Amino acid sequence: TDFIDLHRLTPVDERDPQTYAIIGAAMEVHRQLGNGFLETVYQEALAWEFEERAVPFAREQPLAIRYKDRELLTQFRADFICFNEIIVETKALQQLSGTEQSQLLNYLKASGLSRGLLINFGQRSLQYKRLAW
């Protein structure tokens, strides 16, 4: 499916208050900064916005990768884990490819978490994609 313009939220969004809170924080960051900054700028601003909105999060949290019921030595670092159950990956790209979505799906699969958000600050309108494993 295509990315969803953040400004066109649907009633479905209201049924997931945690995801809705994360998207609202990202919308405020994009409203304030616009596009054109490096990803790390958006991550720092988003962390600040999460704190302001009391959205629980861990930043750059290492997550184990499981393979056949074993934990591998290699780990990945999600940009954010919110509410202890939602992986949030941020991007600042003019054009997204399927690679970013595949990366997030792999993170969900490997971590055992079931929900993820891919947020792109790199275009004039903020984009997000909600994924579930």
Coordinates of C-alpha atoms in Angstrom, one line a residue:
T1 CA 0.0 0.0 0.0
D2 CA 1.0 3.6 -0.4
F3 CA 2.1 6.0 2.3
I4 CA -0.7 8.0 3.9
D5 CA -0.6 11.7 4.1
L6 CA -0.5 12.5 7.8
H7 CA -3.0 15.3 7.4
R8 CA -5.7 12.9 6.2
L9 CA -6.2 10.8 9.3
T10 CA -9.2 8.4 9.3
P11 CA -11.4 7.1 12.1
V12 CA -9.3 4.0 12.1
D13 CA -6.5 6.1 13.7
E14 CA -8.7 6.9 16.6
R15 CA -9.0 3.2 17.5
D16 CA -5.2 3.0 18.2
P17 CA -4.5 5.8 20.6
Q18 CA -0.9 4.8 21.0
T19 CA -0.1 5.0 17.3
Y20 CA -2.3 8.1 17.1
A21 CA -0.2 9.8 19.8
I22 CA 3.1 9.0 18.0
I23 CA 1.8 10.3 14.7
G24 CA 0.6 13.5 16.4
A25 CA 4.0 14.1 17.9
A26 CA 5.6 13.5 14.5
M27 CA 3.1 15.9 12.9
E28 CA 4.1 18.6 15.3
V29 CA 7.8 18.1 14.6
H30 CA 7.2 18.3 10.9
R31 CA 5.0 21.4 11.3
Q32 CA 7.8 23.1 13.2
L33 CA 10.8 22.0 11.2
G34 CA 9.5 21.2 7.7
N35 CA 11.6 19.0 5.5
G36 CA 15.3 19.3 4.6
F37 CA 17.0 18.4 7.9
L38 CA 19.1 15.3 8.6
E39 CA 17.3 12.3 10.2
T40 CA 19.1 12.9 13.5
V41 CA 17.6 16.4 13.8
Y42 CA 14.1 14.9 13.5
Q43 CA 14.9 12.1 16.0
E44 CA 16.1 14.6 18.6
A45 CA 13.0 16.8 18.1
L46 CA 10.7 13.8 18.2
A47 CA 12.2 12.6 21.4
W48 CA 11.6 16.0 22.9
E49 CA 8.0 16.0 21.6
F50 CA 7.4 12.5 23.1
E51 CA 8.6 13.8 26.4
E52 CA 6.3 16.8 26.2
R53 CA 3.3 14.6 25.3
A54 CA 4.1 11.9 27.9
V55 CA 4.6 9.2 25.2
P56 CA 6.8 6.5 26.8
F57 CA 9.8 5.7 24.6
A58 CA 13.3 4.3 24.5
R59 CA 15.7 5.7 21.9
E60 CA 18.2 3.6 20.0
Q61 CA 17.2 0.6 22.1
P62 CA 19.2 -2.6 21.1
L63 CA 16.9 -5.4 20.2
A64 CA 17.9 -9.0 19.9
I65 CA 17.4 -11.0 16.7
R66 CA 16.1 -14.5 17.2
Y67 CA 16.8 -17.4 14.9
K68 CA 15.3 -20.8 15.5
D69 CA 14.7 -20.0 19.2
R70 CA 18.2 -18.7 19.6
E71 CA 19.3 -15.1 20.2
L72 CA 22.0 -14.0 17.8
L73 CA 25.0 -11.9 18.8
T74 CA 24.0 -9.4 16.2
Q75 CA 21.4 -6.8 17.3
F76 CA 19.6 -4.0 15.7
R77 CA 18.8 -0.6 17.0
A78 CA 15.3 0.8 16.5
D79 CA 15.1 4.5 16.3
F80 CA 12.4 4.4 19.0
I81 CA 10.4 1.8 20.9
C82 CA 7.2 3.5 22.2
F83 CA 4.9 2.1 24.8
N84 CA 7.2 -0.9 25.0
E85 CA 5.6 -2.4 21.9
I86 CA 5.7 -0.1 18.9
I87 CA 8.9 0.2 16.8
V88 CA 9.2 3.7 15.2
E89 CA 11.7 4.1 12.4
T90 CA 12.3 7.6 11.2
K91 CA 13.6 8.7 7.8
A92 CA 14.4 12.0 6.1
L93 CA 14.3 10.9 2.4
Q94 CA 12.9 12.6 -0.7
Q95 CA 11.9 9.2 -2.1
L96 CA 11.3 6.0 -0.1
S97 CA 11.9 2.7 -1.6
G98 CA 10.6 -0.7 -0.4
T99 CA 13.8 -1.2 1.5
E100 CA 12.7 0.9 4.5
Q101 CA 9.4 -0.9 4.8
S102 CA 11.2 -4.3 4.5
Q103 CA 13.6 -3.2 7.2
L104 CA 10.8 -2.4 9.6
L105 CA 9.0 -5.7 8.9
N106 CA 12.2 -7.6 9.6
Y107 CA 12.7 -5.6 12.9
L108 CA 9.1 -6.6 13.9
K109 CA 9.6 -10.2 13.0
A110 CA 13.0 -10.5 14.7
S111 CA 12.0 -8.7 17.9
G112 CA 8.6 -10.3 18.4
L113 CA 6.9 -6.9 18.5
S114 CA 3.7 -6.7 16.5
R115 CA 3.3 -3.0 15.5
G116 CA 5.6 -0.5 13.8
L117 CA 5.5 3.0 12.3
L118 CA 7.7 4.2 9.4
I119 CA 7.8 8.0 9.4
N120 CA 9.3 10.0 6.7
F121 CA 10.1 13.7 7.3
G122 CA 11.8 14.2 4.0
Q123 CA 8.9 15.4 1.9
R124 CA 6.7 18.5 2.0
S125 CA 4.0 16.5 3.7
L126 CA 4.9 14.1 6.5
Q127 CA 4.4 10.5 5.5
Y128 CA 3.8 7.5 7.7
K129 CA 3.1 3.9 7.2
R130 CA 1.7 1.7 10.0
L131 CA 2.9 -2.0 9.8
A132 CA 1.8 -5.0 11.7
W133 CA 3.5 -8.4 12.0

